[in-house]
Coordinates of C-alpha atoms in Angstrom, one line a residue:
M20 CA 65.0 26.2 129.2
L21 CA 66.5 23.4 127.8
Q22 CA 67.1 23.0 123.8
Q23 CA 65.5 19.9 122.4
R24 CA 68.0 17.0 121.5
A25 CA 66.7 14.4 119.0
W26 CA 70.7 14.1 116.7
V27 CA 71.2 10.7 115.6
R28 CA 74.5 9.5 114.9
M29 CA 74.7 7.6 111.9
P30 CA 77.3 5.2 111.0
S31 CA 79.2 7.0 108.4
G32 CA 79.8 9.7 110.8
K33 CA 77.2 12.2 109.9
R34 CA 74.3 13.7 112.2
L35 CA 70.4 13.4 111.8
D36 CA 68.4 16.5 113.7
L37 CA 65.0 14.4 113.7
L38 CA 63.2 17.3 114.3
N39 CA 64.9 18.9 111.5
P40 CA 66.2 16.7 109.2
T41 CA 67.6 17.6 105.9
P42 CA 68.5 15.3 102.9
F43 CA 72.3 15.8 103.4
D44 CA 72.3 13.8 107.0
W45 CA 73.2 10.3 106.1
D46 CA 74.8 8.0 103.5
D47 CA 72.8 5.2 101.4
A48 CA 74.6 2.8 103.4
D49 CA 73.4 4.3 106.6
L50 CA 69.8 4.1 105.2
A51 CA 70.4 0.4 104.3
L52 CA 71.3 -0.3 107.5
G53 CA 68.9 1.5 109.8
L54 CA 66.1 -0.5 107.7
A55 CA 67.8 -3.7 108.3
R56 CA 68.0 -3.7 111.6
T57 CA 64.0 -1.9 111.9
Y58 CA 61.7 -5.0 112.3
R59 CA 57.9 -5.7 111.1
W60 CA 55.5 -7.1 113.7
G61 CA 56.7 -5.4 116.7
G62 CA 60.2 -7.8 116.1
H63 CA 58.1 -10.6 116.7
S64 CA 58.9 -13.8 114.4
A65 CA 57.9 -17.6 113.9
W66 CA 61.5 -17.4 112.8
P67 CA 64.9 -17.1 114.8
L68 CA 65.1 -13.9 113.4
P69 CA 62.3 -11.1 112.9
L70 CA 61.4 -9.7 109.5
S71 CA 63.3 -6.3 108.3
V72 CA 61.8 -2.9 106.9
A73 CA 64.8 -3.3 104.3
Q74 CA 63.5 -6.9 103.2
H75 CA 59.4 -5.8 103.1
S76 CA 60.3 -2.7 101.4
I77 CA 62.3 -5.4 98.6
T78 CA 58.9 -7.4 98.7
V79 CA 56.8 -4.6 98.2
M80 CA 58.7 -3.3 95.1
L81 CA 58.9 -7.0 94.0
L82 CA 55.1 -6.8 94.2
Q83 CA 54.3 -4.1 92.1
R84 CA 56.6 -4.9 89.5
A85 CA 54.6 -8.1 88.8
A86 CA 51.4 -6.3 88.8
L87 CA 53.0 -3.7 86.2
G88 CA 53.8 -6.4 84.1
G89 CA 57.9 -5.6 84.9
R90 CA 57.4 -2.8 83.2
V91 CA 58.1 0.2 85.9
D92 CA 60.1 3.6 85.4
P93 CA 63.1 2.9 87.6
L94 CA 62.1 6.4 89.6
L95 CA 58.8 5.2 90.4
E96 CA 60.5 1.4 91.4
L97 CA 62.7 3.4 93.2
R98 CA 59.5 5.1 95.4
E99 CA 58.4 1.5 96.1
L100 CA 61.7 0.5 97.6
L101 CA 62.2 3.4 99.7
H102 CA 58.1 3.5 100.3
D103 CA 59.4 3.0 104.8
A104 CA 62.5 5.5 104.3
E105 CA 61.4 7.2 107.2
E106 CA 61.6 4.1 109.3
G107 CA 65.5 3.7 109.0
L108 CA 66.4 7.2 109.8
L109 CA 63.8 6.6 112.7
G110 CA 64.9 3.5 113.8
F111 CA 60.9 2.6 114.6
D112 CA 58.4 0.7 112.7
A113 CA 55.1 1.3 114.6
L114 CA 52.2 -1.2 114.5
S115 CA 49.9 0.2 112.7
V116 CA 47.1 -0.2 115.9
I117 CA 49.5 1.9 117.9
K118 CA 50.0 5.2 115.3
P119 CA 46.9 6.6 116.6
F120 CA 47.9 6.9 120.1
L121 CA 51.3 8.3 119.7
G122 CA 49.6 11.3 118.6
E123 CA 50.2 14.4 116.2
G124 CA 54.0 15.2 116.9
F125 CA 54.7 11.8 115.8
R126 CA 53.2 12.1 112.8
A127 CA 54.3 15.2 111.8
L128 CA 57.8 13.6 112.6
T129 CA 57.5 10.9 110.3
K130 CA 56.3 13.0 107.8
R131 CA 59.0 15.2 107.7
L132 CA 61.4 12.7 107.1
E133 CA 59.6 10.9 104.5
H134 CA 59.5 14.7 102.6
V135 CA 63.1 14.9 103.3
V136 CA 63.4 11.3 102.0
F137 CA 61.6 12.5 98.5
L138 CA 63.7 15.7 98.2
R139 CA 67.0 13.5 98.4
Y140 CA 66.2 10.8 95.7
G141 CA 64.0 13.2 93.5
L142 CA 61.1 11.2 94.0
P143 CA 57.3 12.7 92.6
S144 CA 54.6 12.7 95.1
W145 CA 52.2 10.1 94.8
T146 CA 48.9 10.6 92.6
A147 CA 46.0 9.1 94.3
A148 CA 46.0 6.1 91.9
E149 CA 49.6 5.3 91.9
H150 CA 49.3 5.2 96.3
A151 CA 46.3 3.3 95.7
R152 CA 48.4 0.2 94.1
H153 CA 51.3 1.1 96.2
K154 CA 49.1 0.4 99.2
R155 CA 47.5 -2.7 97.4
A156 CA 51.4 -4.4 96.9
D157 CA 52.2 -3.5 100.4
R158 CA 48.6 -5.1 102.2
L159 CA 49.4 -8.0 100.2
A160 CA 53.0 -8.6 101.4
A161 CA 51.5 -7.2 104.9
A162 CA 49.1 -10.6 105.1
S163 CA 51.5 -13.0 103.5
E164 CA 54.2 -12.3 106.0
A165 CA 51.3 -12.3 109.3
V166 CA 50.9 -15.8 107.8
H167 CA 54.4 -16.8 107.0
V168 CA 56.4 -14.8 109.2
A169 CA 54.8 -13.7 111.9
G170 CA 52.6 -16.8 112.6
W171 CA 49.3 -15.8 112.5
S172 CA 46.4 -17.5 110.8
R173 CA 44.5 -16.7 107.6
D174 CA 41.4 -16.6 109.7
E175 CA 42.9 -14.6 112.4
V176 CA 45.0 -12.2 109.5
R177 CA 40.9 -11.2 108.0
R178 CA 39.1 -11.1 111.3
T179 CA 41.7 -10.0 114.1
L180 CA 43.8 -7.9 112.0
K181 CA 41.4 -7.0 109.4
I182 CA 43.3 -7.1 106.6
R183 CA 41.5 -8.1 103.7
A184 CA 44.0 -9.0 100.9
A185 CA 45.2 -12.3 99.6
V186 CA 47.9 -14.5 101.7
L187 CA 50.4 -15.3 98.8
E188 CA 52.0 -18.9 98.7
D189 CA 55.1 -18.3 96.8
D190 CA 57.5 -15.7 98.5
P191 CA 58.6 -13.2 95.2
L192 CA 62.2 -12.9 97.2
A193 CA 62.6 -16.7 97.0
A194 CA 62.5 -16.3 92.9
V195 CA 65.6 -13.7 92.7
Y196 CA 67.6 -14.6 95.8
G197 CA 66.8 -18.3 96.6
G198 CA 66.6 -19.7 100.1
A199 CA 63.8 -21.1 102.4
P200 CA 60.7 -19.1 101.2
W201 CA 59.7 -16.3 103.5
E202 CA 62.6 -16.6 106.0
P203 CA 64.0 -13.3 107.7
W204 CA 67.4 -12.0 106.1
P205 CA 70.0 -11.8 108.5
P206 CA 70.6 -7.7 108.9
A207 CA 73.9 -7.6 107.1
L208 CA 72.3 -9.5 104.4
A209 CA 69.4 -7.6 104.2
C210 CA 71.1 -4.3 103.8
E211 CA 73.6 -5.8 101.5
R212 CA 70.9 -6.4 99.0
F213 CA 68.9 -3.1 100.1
L214 CA 71.3 -1.6 99.2
A215 CA 72.2 -2.8 95.9
E216 CA 68.9 -2.3 94.8
L217 CA 69.1 1.1 95.9
D218 CA 72.3 1.7 93.8
R219 CA 70.4 -0.3 90.4
L220 CA 68.2 2.1 90.6
T221 CA 69.6 5.3 91.0
R222 CA 72.2 4.3 88.3
L223 CA 69.4 3.1 86.2
I224 CA 68.1 6.7 86.5
R225 CA 71.6 9.1 86.3
E226 CA 71.6 7.1 82.9
G227 CA 68.5 8.2 81.8
E228 CA 68.8 11.7 82.5
H229 CA 72.4 11.7 81.0
A230 CA 71.0 9.3 77.8

């Protein structure tokens, strides 16, 4: 019987076994690039470029920061930034509606990847209350992206996509980075900005540990 092959070669030269991952199988730059090249909404967009998971992750982080009044522990903010990190390692963001059809094997694979991400970055497990707050920010981002990026109408977001969150008018990224509101970033730029946030937060965490 042939051994199953599930290796991914990272740009850094490291190798990730998707079936048996460890926290040492990628560099931060590998993760940032993977997320910048993994697209939401099935890769469809009303803009010339699709929306990367890297850009979405920063949006969710900023929404959670605003919801908490700007006072967020760097470790908890890092957890927001990395909430979809396994998708960057896998190179695939499955549409929610097809996940049940991918089966238990796919669910187990993504859970293994999520687990090693949490181990690598020392992220605490979600409490029920924390996860509920996170999902509110995630759904708010999703509803807004559906309208401003993917081209769905507000009515379709509610009736067809079944997303009950409000649709933001103002892009939280525009206040930080400028540019056209809701415009998807090129992969190189998404990678650069995600990696900068990852570096910033990991540095703050290290400094806090040694304070």
